[in-house]
mmCIF file of N, CA and C in Angstrom:
data_model
loop_
_atom_site.group_PDB
_atom_site.id
_atom_site.type_symbol
_atom_site.label_atom_id
_atom_site.label_comp_id
_atom_site.label_asym_id
_atom_site.label_seq_id
_atom_site.Cartn_x
_atom_site.Cartn_y
_atom_site.Cartn_z
ATOM 1 N N UNK A 1 -22.230 -2.855 -7.107
ATOM 2 C CA UNK A 1 -22.488 -1.462 -6.800
ATOM 3 C C UNK A 1 -21.275 -0.837 -6.089
ATOM 4 N N UNK A 2 -20.489 -1.635 -5.387
ATOM 5 C CA UNK A 2 -19.362 -1.139 -4.629
ATOM 6 C C UNK A 2 -18.278 -0.620 -5.593
ATOM 7 N N UNK A 3 -18.091 -1.291 -6.725
ATOM 8 C CA UNK A 3 -17.082 -0.910 -7.655
ATOM 9 C C UNK A 3 -17.432 0.483 -8.252
ATOM 10 N N UNK A 4 -18.741 0.736 -8.493
ATOM 11 C CA UNK A 4 -19.214 2.000 -9.011
ATOM 12 C C UNK A 4 -18.763 3.137 -8.072
ATOM 13 N N UNK A 5 -19.031 2.988 -6.754
ATOM 14 C CA UNK A 5 -18.692 4.037 -5.822
ATOM 15 C C UNK A 5 -17.204 4.187 -5.663
ATOM 16 N N UNK A 6 -16.470 3.052 -5.794
ATOM 17 C CA UNK A 6 -15.013 3.158 -5.763
ATOM 18 C C UNK A 6 -14.486 3.978 -6.902
ATOM 19 N N UNK A 7 -15.023 3.799 -8.068
ATOM 20 C CA UNK A 7 -14.629 4.576 -9.264
ATOM 21 C C UNK A 7 -14.995 6.035 -9.111
ATOM 22 N N UNK A 8 -16.177 6.304 -8.544
ATOM 23 C CA UNK A 8 -16.606 7.679 -8.313
ATOM 24 C C UNK A 8 -15.665 8.393 -7.368
ATOM 25 N N UNK A 9 -15.298 7.723 -6.281
ATOM 26 C CA UNK A 9 -14.392 8.278 -5.317
ATOM 27 C C UNK A 9 -13.003 8.531 -5.946
ATOM 28 N N UNK A 10 -12.514 7.515 -6.734
ATOM 29 C CA UNK A 10 -11.246 7.650 -7.370
ATOM 30 C C UNK A 10 -11.208 8.849 -8.352
ATOM 31 N N UNK A 11 -12.227 8.977 -9.178
ATOM 32 C CA UNK A 11 -12.273 10.063 -10.133
ATOM 33 C C UNK A 11 -12.434 11.445 -9.410
ATOM 34 N N UNK A 12 -13.168 11.473 -8.359
ATOM 35 C CA UNK A 12 -13.331 12.712 -7.574
ATOM 36 C C UNK A 12 -12.000 13.118 -6.991
ATOM 37 N N UNK A 13 -11.215 12.151 -6.483
ATOM 38 C CA UNK A 13 -9.902 12.473 -5.936
ATOM 39 C C UNK A 13 -8.979 12.976 -6.999
ATOM 40 N N UNK A 14 -9.035 12.356 -8.212
ATOM 41 C CA UNK A 14 -8.157 12.828 -9.311
ATOM 42 C C UNK A 14 -8.553 14.269 -9.709
ATOM 43 N N UNK A 15 -9.819 14.571 -9.762
ATOM 44 C CA UNK A 15 -10.250 15.905 -10.111
ATOM 45 C C UNK A 15 -9.815 16.946 -9.065
ATOM 46 N N UNK A 16 -9.894 16.534 -7.789
ATOM 47 C CA UNK A 16 -9.408 17.421 -6.735
ATOM 48 C C UNK A 16 -7.917 17.697 -6.832
ATOM 49 N N UNK A 17 -7.163 16.656 -7.085
ATOM 50 C CA UNK A 17 -5.684 16.813 -7.266
ATOM 51 C C UNK A 17 -5.383 17.699 -8.455
ATOM 52 N N UNK A 18 -6.085 17.544 -9.550
ATOM 53 C CA UNK A 18 -5.864 18.343 -10.764
ATOM 54 C C UNK A 18 -6.196 19.812 -10.455
ATOM 55 N N UNK A 19 -7.297 20.085 -9.737
ATOM 56 C CA UNK A 19 -7.688 21.450 -9.426
ATOM 57 C C UNK A 19 -6.648 22.103 -8.508
ATOM 58 N N UNK A 20 -6.146 21.348 -7.513
ATOM 59 C CA UNK A 20 -5.105 21.875 -6.646
ATOM 60 C C UNK A 20 -3.824 22.166 -7.390
ATOM 61 N N UNK A 21 -3.504 21.308 -8.353
ATOM 62 C CA UNK A 21 -2.264 21.539 -9.178
ATOM 63 C C UNK A 21 -2.402 22.837 -9.961
ATOM 64 N N UNK A 22 -3.523 23.059 -10.564
ATOM 65 C CA UNK A 22 -3.737 24.261 -11.327
ATOM 66 C C UNK A 22 -3.638 25.486 -10.381
ATOM 67 N N UNK A 23 -4.234 25.378 -9.195
ATOM 68 C CA UNK A 23 -4.192 26.469 -8.256
ATOM 69 C C UNK A 23 -2.759 26.742 -7.795
ATOM 70 N N UNK A 24 -1.979 25.710 -7.551
ATOM 71 C CA UNK A 24 -0.581 25.900 -7.157
ATOM 72 C C UNK A 24 0.231 26.572 -8.256
ATOM 73 N N UNK A 25 0.027 26.223 -9.515
ATOM 74 C CA UNK A 25 0.738 26.835 -10.628
ATOM 75 C C UNK A 25 0.353 28.317 -10.676
ATOM 76 N N UNK A 26 -0.937 28.603 -10.518
ATOM 77 C CA UNK A 26 -1.362 30.028 -10.549
ATOM 78 C C UNK A 26 -0.719 30.813 -9.409
ATOM 79 N N UNK A 27 -0.708 30.308 -8.251
ATOM 80 C CA UNK A 27 -0.115 30.994 -7.082
ATOM 81 C C UNK A 27 1.370 31.169 -7.284
ATOM 82 N N UNK A 28 2.045 30.162 -7.809
ATOM 83 C CA UNK A 28 3.477 30.289 -8.070
ATOM 84 C C UNK A 28 3.737 31.393 -9.147
ATOM 85 N N UNK A 29 2.889 31.460 -10.118
ATOM 86 C CA UNK A 29 3.036 32.534 -11.104
ATOM 87 C C UNK A 29 2.820 33.924 -10.505
ATOM 88 N N UNK A 30 1.936 34.035 -9.576
ATOM 89 C CA UNK A 30 1.688 35.341 -8.910
ATOM 90 C C UNK A 30 2.808 35.693 -7.980
ATOM 91 N N UNK A 31 3.439 34.685 -7.346
ATOM 92 C CA UNK A 31 4.533 34.966 -6.386
ATOM 93 C C UNK A 31 5.888 35.100 -7.027
ATOM 94 N N UNK A 32 6.050 34.650 -8.238
ATOM 95 C CA UNK A 32 7.371 34.672 -8.939
ATOM 96 C C UNK A 32 7.950 36.074 -8.978
ATOM 97 N N UNK A 33 7.163 37.123 -9.353
ATOM 98 C CA UNK A 33 7.822 38.487 -9.410
ATOM 99 C C UNK A 33 8.284 38.985 -8.064
ATOM 100 N N UNK A 34 7.672 38.485 -7.005
ATOM 101 C CA UNK A 34 8.107 38.861 -5.656
ATOM 102 C C UNK A 34 9.341 38.064 -5.214
ATOM 103 N N UNK A 35 9.376 36.761 -5.573
ATOM 104 C CA UNK A 35 10.395 35.877 -5.108
ATOM 105 C C UNK A 35 11.736 35.966 -5.874
ATOM 106 N N UNK A 36 11.630 36.305 -7.198
ATOM 107 C CA UNK A 36 12.856 36.313 -7.984
ATOM 108 C C UNK A 36 13.873 37.361 -7.510
ATOM 109 N N UNK A 37 13.501 38.590 -7.153
ATOM 110 C CA UNK A 37 14.487 39.535 -6.648
ATOM 111 C C UNK A 37 15.096 39.037 -5.313
ATOM 112 N N UNK A 38 14.360 38.317 -4.498
ATOM 113 C CA UNK A 38 14.858 37.789 -3.258
ATOM 114 C C UNK A 38 15.915 36.688 -3.572
ATOM 115 N N UNK A 39 15.641 35.877 -4.561
ATOM 116 C CA UNK A 39 16.600 34.784 -4.936
ATOM 117 C C UNK A 39 17.891 35.445 -5.481
ATOM 118 N N UNK A 40 17.750 36.492 -6.297
ATOM 119 C CA UNK A 40 18.919 37.167 -6.851
ATOM 120 C C UNK A 40 19.793 37.796 -5.746
ATOM 121 N N UNK A 41 19.192 38.168 -4.649
ATOM 122 C CA UNK A 41 19.928 38.814 -3.557
ATOM 123 C C UNK A 41 20.714 37.786 -2.762
ATOM 124 N N UNK A 42 20.396 36.525 -2.834
ATOM 125 C CA UNK A 42 21.119 35.479 -2.062
ATOM 126 C C UNK A 42 22.389 35.060 -2.725
ATOM 127 N N UNK A 43 23.375 34.681 -1.959
ATOM 128 C CA UNK A 43 24.635 34.227 -2.574
ATOM 129 C C UNK A 43 24.452 32.803 -3.073
ATOM 130 N N UNK A 44 25.415 32.401 -3.947
ATOM 131 C CA UNK A 44 25.367 31.040 -4.491
ATOM 132 C C UNK A 44 25.528 29.979 -3.432
ATOM 133 N N UNK A 45 26.278 30.283 -2.419
ATOM 134 C CA UNK A 45 26.519 29.368 -1.301
ATOM 135 C C UNK A 45 25.232 29.053 -0.550
ATOM 136 N N UNK A 46 24.431 30.079 -0.300
ATOM 137 C CA UNK A 46 23.176 29.914 0.437
ATOM 138 C C UNK A 46 22.185 29.145 -0.483
ATOM 139 N N UNK A 47 22.138 29.504 -1.740
ATOM 140 C CA UNK A 47 21.255 28.786 -2.688
ATOM 141 C C UNK A 47 21.605 27.304 -2.808
ATOM 142 N N UNK A 48 22.900 27.006 -2.812
ATOM 143 C CA UNK A 48 23.317 25.595 -2.871
ATOM 144 C C UNK A 48 22.893 24.868 -1.604
ATOM 145 N N UNK A 49 23.042 25.514 -0.457
ATOM 146 C CA UNK A 49 22.656 24.890 0.784
ATOM 147 C C UNK A 49 21.128 24.671 0.825
ATOM 148 N N UNK A 50 20.353 25.599 0.342
ATOM 149 C CA UNK A 50 18.921 25.448 0.287
ATOM 150 C C UNK A 50 18.550 24.316 -0.664
ATOM 151 N N UNK A 51 19.230 24.198 -1.784
ATOM 152 C CA UNK A 51 18.912 23.133 -2.758
ATOM 153 C C UNK A 51 19.250 21.808 -2.186
ATOM 154 N N UNK A 52 20.368 21.653 -1.506
ATOM 155 C CA UNK A 52 20.747 20.359 -0.927
ATOM 156 C C UNK A 52 19.826 20.014 0.265
ATOM 157 N N UNK A 53 19.383 20.965 1.046
ATOM 158 C CA UNK A 53 18.408 20.687 2.124
ATOM 159 C C UNK A 53 17.072 20.253 1.500
ATOM 160 N N UNK A 54 16.684 20.900 0.443
ATOM 161 C CA UNK A 54 15.430 20.504 -0.188
ATOM 162 C C UNK A 54 15.561 19.079 -0.792
ATOM 163 N N UNK A 55 16.642 18.792 -1.433
ATOM 164 C CA UNK A 55 16.859 17.484 -1.978
ATOM 165 C C UNK A 55 16.856 16.382 -0.885
ATOM 166 N N UNK A 56 17.520 16.665 0.221
ATOM 167 C CA UNK A 56 17.522 15.743 1.345
ATOM 168 C C UNK A 56 16.124 15.472 1.910
ATOM 169 N N UNK A 57 15.378 16.535 2.067
ATOM 170 C CA UNK A 57 14.041 16.420 2.591
ATOM 171 C C UNK A 57 13.152 15.589 1.612
ATOM 172 N N UNK A 58 13.300 15.868 0.306
ATOM 173 C CA UNK A 58 12.497 15.107 -0.679
ATOM 174 C C UNK A 58 12.893 13.605 -0.665
ATOM 175 N N UNK A 59 14.139 13.308 -0.569
ATOM 176 C CA UNK A 59 14.559 11.902 -0.521
ATOM 177 C C UNK A 59 14.021 11.223 0.734
ATOM 178 N N UNK A 60 14.071 11.925 1.874
ATOM 179 C CA UNK A 60 13.538 11.370 3.123
ATOM 180 C C UNK A 60 12.012 11.135 3.011
ATOM 181 N N UNK A 61 11.315 12.087 2.412
ATOM 182 C CA UNK A 61 9.864 11.928 2.242
ATOM 183 C C UNK A 61 9.574 10.767 1.302
ATOM 184 N N UNK A 62 10.365 10.588 0.205
ATOM 185 C CA UNK A 62 10.128 9.481 -0.695
ATOM 186 C C UNK A 62 10.374 8.112 0.044
ATOM 187 N N UNK A 63 11.417 8.056 0.859
ATOM 188 C CA UNK A 63 11.657 6.824 1.630
ATOM 189 C C UNK A 63 10.524 6.573 2.621
ATOM 190 N N UNK A 64 10.040 7.606 3.252
ATOM 191 C CA UNK A 64 8.909 7.454 4.191
ATOM 192 C C UNK A 64 7.695 6.927 3.521
ATOM 193 N N UNK A 65 7.357 7.504 2.349
ATOM 194 C CA UNK A 65 6.196 7.086 1.564
ATOM 195 C C UNK A 65 6.382 5.646 1.134
ATOM 196 N N UNK A 66 7.565 5.286 0.706
ATOM 197 C CA UNK A 66 7.829 3.897 0.278
ATOM 198 C C UNK A 66 7.601 2.922 1.446
ATOM 199 N N UNK A 67 8.162 3.204 2.616
ATOM 200 C CA UNK A 67 8.018 2.261 3.719
ATOM 201 C C UNK A 67 6.633 2.212 4.287
ATOM 202 N N UNK A 68 5.859 3.289 4.172
ATOM 203 C CA UNK A 68 4.501 3.301 4.698
ATOM 204 C C UNK A 68 3.583 2.549 3.767
ATOM 205 N N UNK A 69 3.789 2.649 2.446
ATOM 206 C CA UNK A 69 2.860 2.093 1.480
ATOM 207 C C UNK A 69 3.217 0.718 1.002
ATOM 208 N N UNK A 70 4.412 0.203 1.314
ATOM 209 C CA UNK A 70 4.784 -1.123 0.790
ATOM 210 C C UNK A 70 3.979 -2.223 1.454
ATOM 211 N N UNK A 71 3.775 -3.276 0.758
ATOM 212 C CA UNK A 71 3.037 -4.459 1.283
ATOM 213 C C UNK A 71 3.990 -5.249 2.136
ATOM 214 N N UNK A 72 3.413 -5.884 3.133
ATOM 215 C CA UNK A 72 4.214 -6.778 3.966
ATOM 216 C C UNK A 72 4.439 -8.053 3.188
ATOM 217 N N UNK A 73 5.628 -8.668 3.314
ATOM 218 C CA UNK A 73 5.913 -9.889 2.559
ATOM 219 C C UNK A 73 5.037 -11.035 3.041
ATOM 220 N N UNK A 74 4.567 -11.833 2.115
ATOM 221 C CA UNK A 74 3.799 -12.990 2.436
ATOM 222 C C UNK A 74 4.665 -14.282 2.480
ATOM 223 N N UNK A 75 4.348 -15.172 3.392
ATOM 224 C CA UNK A 75 5.116 -16.387 3.586
ATOM 225 C C UNK A 75 4.220 -17.576 3.403
ATOM 226 N N UNK A 76 4.552 -18.538 2.575
ATOM 227 C CA UNK A 76 3.737 -19.706 2.285
ATOM 228 C C UNK A 76 4.024 -20.766 3.362
ATOM 229 N N UNK A 77 2.956 -21.182 4.050
ATOM 230 C CA UNK A 77 3.077 -22.254 5.069
ATOM 231 C C UNK A 77 1.781 -23.065 5.056
ATOM 232 N N UNK A 78 1.966 -24.372 4.854
ATOM 233 C CA UNK A 78 0.769 -25.288 4.823
ATOM 234 C C UNK A 78 -0.256 -24.941 3.786
ATOM 235 N N UNK A 79 0.178 -24.447 2.648
ATOM 236 C CA UNK A 79 -0.720 -24.163 1.556
ATOM 237 C C UNK A 79 -1.469 -22.874 1.595
ATOM 238 N N UNK A 80 -1.124 -22.010 2.600
ATOM 239 C CA UNK A 80 -1.735 -20.704 2.738
ATOM 240 C C UNK A 80 -0.655 -19.650 2.917
ATOM 241 N N UNK A 81 -0.827 -18.485 2.368
ATOM 242 C CA UNK A 81 0.125 -17.405 2.590
ATOM 243 C C UNK A 81 -0.216 -16.712 3.902
ATOM 244 N N UNK A 82 0.829 -16.340 4.647
ATOM 245 C CA UNK A 82 0.646 -15.632 5.931
ATOM 246 C C UNK A 82 1.441 -14.349 5.945
ATOM 247 N N UNK A 83 0.813 -13.253 6.439
ATOM 248 C CA UNK A 83 1.562 -11.991 6.541
ATOM 249 C C UNK A 83 2.282 -11.911 7.880
ATOM 250 N N UNK A 84 2.937 -10.794 8.130
ATOM 251 C CA UNK A 84 3.732 -10.640 9.374
ATOM 252 C C UNK A 84 2.829 -10.591 10.615
ATOM 253 N N UNK A 85 1.571 -10.278 10.453
ATOM 254 C CA UNK A 85 0.648 -10.256 11.615
ATOM 255 C C UNK A 85 -0.081 -11.583 11.764
ATOM 256 N N UNK A 86 0.341 -12.595 11.068
ATOM 257 C CA UNK A 86 -0.158 -13.980 11.085
ATOM 258 C C UNK A 86 -1.617 -14.035 10.586
ATOM 259 N N UNK A 87 -1.939 -13.233 9.611
ATOM 260 C CA UNK A 87 -3.283 -13.257 8.918
ATOM 261 C C UNK A 87 -3.150 -14.102 7.666
ATOM 262 N N UNK A 88 -4.111 -15.006 7.419
ATOM 263 C CA UNK A 88 -4.061 -15.836 6.251
ATOM 264 C C UNK A 88 -4.473 -15.134 4.947
ATOM 265 N N UNK A 89 -3.778 -15.498 3.843
ATOM 266 C CA UNK A 89 -4.093 -14.950 2.536
ATOM 267 C C UNK A 89 -4.218 -16.092 1.558
ATOM 268 N N UNK A 90 -5.002 -15.840 0.510
ATOM 269 C CA UNK A 90 -5.234 -16.850 -0.513
ATOM 270 C C UNK A 90 -3.969 -17.237 -1.217
ATOM 271 N N UNK A 91 -3.713 -18.540 -1.473
ATOM 272 C CA UNK A 91 -2.521 -18.961 -2.188
ATOM 273 C C UNK A 91 -2.614 -18.662 -3.656
ATOM 274 N N UNK A 92 -3.803 -18.347 -4.178
ATOM 275 C CA UNK A 92 -3.960 -18.065 -5.613
ATOM 276 C C UNK A 92 -3.849 -16.564 -5.927
ATOM 277 N N UNK A 93 -4.711 -15.747 -5.247
ATOM 278 C CA UNK A 93 -4.713 -14.332 -5.503
ATOM 279 C C UNK A 93 -4.012 -13.489 -4.451
ATOM 280 N N UNK A 94 -3.646 -14.089 -3.365
ATOM 281 C CA UNK A 94 -2.937 -13.447 -2.249
ATOM 282 C C UNK A 94 -3.731 -12.365 -1.561
ATOM 283 N N UNK A 95 -5.048 -12.429 -1.631
ATOM 284 C CA UNK A 95 -5.911 -11.522 -0.885
ATOM 285 C C UNK A 95 -6.284 -12.168 0.426
ATOM 286 N N UNK A 96 -6.657 -11.377 1.439
ATOM 287 C CA UNK A 96 -7.067 -11.986 2.714
ATOM 288 C C UNK A 96 -8.277 -12.910 2.555
ATOM 289 N N UNK A 97 -8.263 -14.015 3.282
ATOM 290 C CA UNK A 97 -9.303 -14.999 3.200
ATOM 291 C C UNK A 97 -10.222 -14.933 4.421
ATOM 292 N N UNK A 98 -11.390 -15.623 4.317
ATOM 293 C CA UNK A 98 -12.355 -15.666 5.392
ATOM 294 C C UNK A 98 -11.924 -16.586 6.484
ATOM 295 N N UNK A 99 -12.712 -16.754 7.477
ATOM 296 C CA UNK A 99 -12.346 -17.558 8.627
ATOM 297 C C UNK A 99 -12.237 -19.019 8.212
ATOM 298 N N UNK A 100 -11.489 -19.768 9.026
ATOM 299 C CA UNK A 100 -11.370 -21.207 8.821
ATOM 300 C C UNK A 100 -12.646 -21.878 9.294
ATOM 301 N N UNK A 101 -13.289 -22.602 8.422
ATOM 302 C CA UNK A 101 -14.606 -23.212 8.727
ATOM 303 C C UNK A 101 -14.817 -24.415 7.836
ATOM 304 N N UNK A 102 -15.920 -25.088 8.059
ATOM 305 C CA UNK A 102 -16.302 -26.217 7.242
ATOM 306 C C UNK A 102 -17.216 -25.728 6.144
ATOM 307 N N UNK A 103 -16.808 -25.945 4.870
ATOM 308 C CA UNK A 103 -17.589 -25.517 3.697
ATOM 309 C C UNK A 103 -17.982 -26.817 2.948
ATOM 310 N N UNK A 104 -18.651 -26.640 1.886
ATOM 311 C CA UNK A 104 -19.091 -27.771 1.022
ATOM 312 C C UNK A 104 -17.880 -28.635 0.603
ATOM 313 N N UNK A 105 -16.765 -27.952 0.343
ATOM 314 C CA UNK A 105 -15.565 -28.677 -0.113
ATOM 315 C C UNK A 105 -14.728 -29.207 1.057
ATOM 316 N N UNK A 106 -15.148 -28.979 2.288
ATOM 317 C CA UNK A 106 -14.439 -29.466 3.439
ATOM 318 C C UNK A 106 -13.909 -28.304 4.312
ATOM 319 N N UNK A 107 -13.065 -28.643 5.266
ATOM 320 C CA UNK A 107 -12.529 -27.623 6.156
ATOM 321 C C UNK A 107 -11.434 -26.818 5.411
ATOM 322 N N UNK A 108 -11.419 -25.495 5.644
ATOM 323 C CA UNK A 108 -10.388 -24.657 5.045
ATOM 324 C C UNK A 108 -10.763 -23.208 5.111
ATOM 325 N N UNK A 109 -9.929 -22.421 4.428
ATOM 326 C CA UNK A 109 -10.180 -20.992 4.345
ATOM 327 C C UNK A 109 -10.879 -20.706 3.002
ATOM 328 N N UNK A 110 -11.901 -19.942 3.025
ATOM 329 C CA UNK A 110 -12.660 -19.600 1.831
ATOM 330 C C UNK A 110 -12.175 -18.265 1.274
ATOM 331 N N UNK A 111 -11.823 -18.270 -0.009
ATOM 332 C CA UNK A 111 -11.399 -17.002 -0.657
ATOM 333 C C UNK A 111 -12.607 -16.542 -1.535
ATOM 334 N N UNK A 112 -13.171 -15.455 -1.172
ATOM 335 C CA UNK A 112 -14.357 -14.916 -1.889
ATOM 336 C C UNK A 112 -14.007 -14.580 -3.370
ATOM 337 N N UNK A 113 -12.916 -13.863 -3.621
ATOM 338 C CA UNK A 113 -12.615 -13.504 -5.043
ATOM 339 C C UNK A 113 -12.408 -14.758 -5.937
ATOM 340 N N UNK A 114 -11.786 -15.767 -5.402
ATOM 341 C CA UNK A 114 -11.500 -16.986 -6.174
ATOM 342 C C UNK A 114 -12.680 -17.959 -6.138
ATOM 343 N N UNK A 115 -13.443 -17.898 -5.053
ATOM 344 C CA UNK A 115 -14.562 -18.827 -4.893
ATOM 345 C C UNK A 115 -14.108 -20.235 -4.577
ATOM 346 N N UNK A 116 -12.948 -20.381 -3.928
ATOM 347 C CA UNK A 116 -12.435 -21.712 -3.610
ATOM 348 C C UNK A 116 -12.158 -21.786 -2.148
ATOM 349 N N UNK A 117 -12.103 -23.037 -1.655
ATOM 350 C CA UNK A 117 -11.763 -23.357 -0.279
ATOM 351 C C UNK A 117 -10.349 -23.917 -0.281
ATOM 352 N N UNK A 118 -9.475 -23.392 0.522
ATOM 353 C CA UNK A 118 -8.090 -23.859 0.627
ATOM 354 C C UNK A 118 -7.857 -24.497 1.979
ATOM 355 N N UNK A 119 -7.619 -25.772 1.997
ATOM 356 C CA UNK A 119 -7.365 -26.433 3.320
ATOM 357 C C UNK A 119 -5.961 -26.174 3.866
ATOM 358 N N UNK A 120 -5.855 -26.290 5.166
ATOM 359 C CA UNK A 120 -4.529 -26.236 5.804
ATOM 360 C C UNK A 120 -4.026 -27.665 5.868
ATOM 361 N N UNK A 121 -2.969 -27.981 5.194
ATOM 362 C CA UNK A 121 -2.450 -29.351 5.163
ATOM 363 C C UNK A 121 -0.932 -29.332 5.043
ATOM 364 N N UNK A 122 -0.279 -30.265 5.641
ATOM 365 C CA UNK A 122 1.178 -30.381 5.544
ATOM 366 C C UNK A 122 1.538 -31.103 4.222
ATOM 367 N N UNK A 123 2.849 -31.342 4.058
ATOM 368 C CA UNK A 123 3.300 -31.990 2.811
ATOM 369 C C UNK A 123 2.769 -33.361 2.616
ATOM 370 N N UNK A 124 2.434 -34.046 3.680
ATOM 371 C CA UNK A 124 1.868 -35.423 3.588
ATOM 372 C C UNK A 124 0.366 -35.435 3.384
ATOM 373 N N UNK A 125 -0.250 -34.256 3.410
ATOM 374 C CA UNK A 125 -1.742 -34.117 3.170
ATOM 375 C C UNK A 125 -2.514 -34.185 4.467
ATOM 376 N N UNK A 126 -1.854 -34.202 5.587
ATOM 377 C CA UNK A 126 -2.561 -34.221 6.863
ATOM 378 C C UNK A 126 -3.117 -32.832 7.207
ATOM 379 N N UNK A 127 -4.374 -32.834 7.570
ATOM 380 C CA UNK A 127 -4.992 -31.511 7.934
ATOM 381 C C UNK A 127 -4.404 -30.918 9.203
ATOM 382 N N UNK A 128 -4.298 -29.637 9.226
ATOM 383 C CA UNK A 128 -3.775 -28.869 10.351
ATOM 384 C C UNK A 128 -4.837 -27.909 10.850
ATOM 385 N N UNK A 129 -4.812 -27.605 12.133
ATOM 386 C CA UNK A 129 -5.688 -26.569 12.669
ATOM 387 C C UNK A 129 -4.998 -25.224 12.628
ATOM 388 N N UNK A 130 -5.750 -24.159 12.448
ATOM 389 C CA UNK A 130 -5.146 -22.844 12.379
ATOM 390 C C UNK A 130 -4.315 -22.480 13.606
ATOM 391 N N UNK A 131 -4.743 -22.881 14.806
ATOM 392 C CA UNK A 131 -4.008 -22.559 16.007
ATOM 393 C C UNK A 131 -2.596 -23.172 15.975
ATOM 394 N N UNK A 132 -2.501 -24.424 15.495
ATOM 395 C CA UNK A 132 -1.209 -25.087 15.361
ATOM 396 C C UNK A 132 -0.267 -24.338 14.387
ATOM 397 N N UNK A 133 -0.847 -23.944 13.268
ATOM 398 C CA UNK A 133 -0.036 -23.232 12.251
ATOM 399 C C UNK A 133 0.412 -21.921 12.765
ATOM 400 N N UNK A 134 -0.446 -21.180 13.406
ATOM 401 C CA UNK A 134 -0.104 -19.804 13.886
ATOM 402 C C UNK A 134 0.986 -19.908 14.935
ATOM 403 N N UNK A 135 0.980 -20.951 15.765
ATOM 404 C CA UNK A 135 2.031 -21.113 16.752
ATOM 405 C C UNK A 135 3.414 -21.403 16.098
ATOM 406 N N UNK A 136 3.375 -22.024 14.941
ATOM 407 C CA UNK A 136 4.613 -22.351 14.197
ATOM 408 C C UNK A 136 5.179 -21.196 13.425
ATOM 409 N N UNK A 137 4.346 -20.175 13.158
ATOM 410 C CA UNK A 137 4.827 -19.021 12.369
ATOM 411 C C UNK A 137 5.845 -18.198 13.088
#
């Protein structure tokens, strides 16, 4: 049922963005007869400065959006991926995993999407406790 509501919200947001886009185009069309004589009155030097300022602002906004929305890099340690905040992630699908606990398959992190338990173990197969691993990160 959660996926249904996620799709409803996504499509509602798409419709809202489409409606706002149409409204912006309409407003721009209404303002064009007023703005064009003002643009003609400006010198080429001022227009070039405005264009460069606009370009710089757009590049800065694009960089800001990139840095805000990018995923933090995951690091593999003892069979589990860890993010920069030391949160465990599934080694298969890289989604956050549940708490470290004892499950039917033994001690480990349970990944709900994969349906598997992933133990914390070193290269020799020795089990590790989450507190030990977090200290080493």
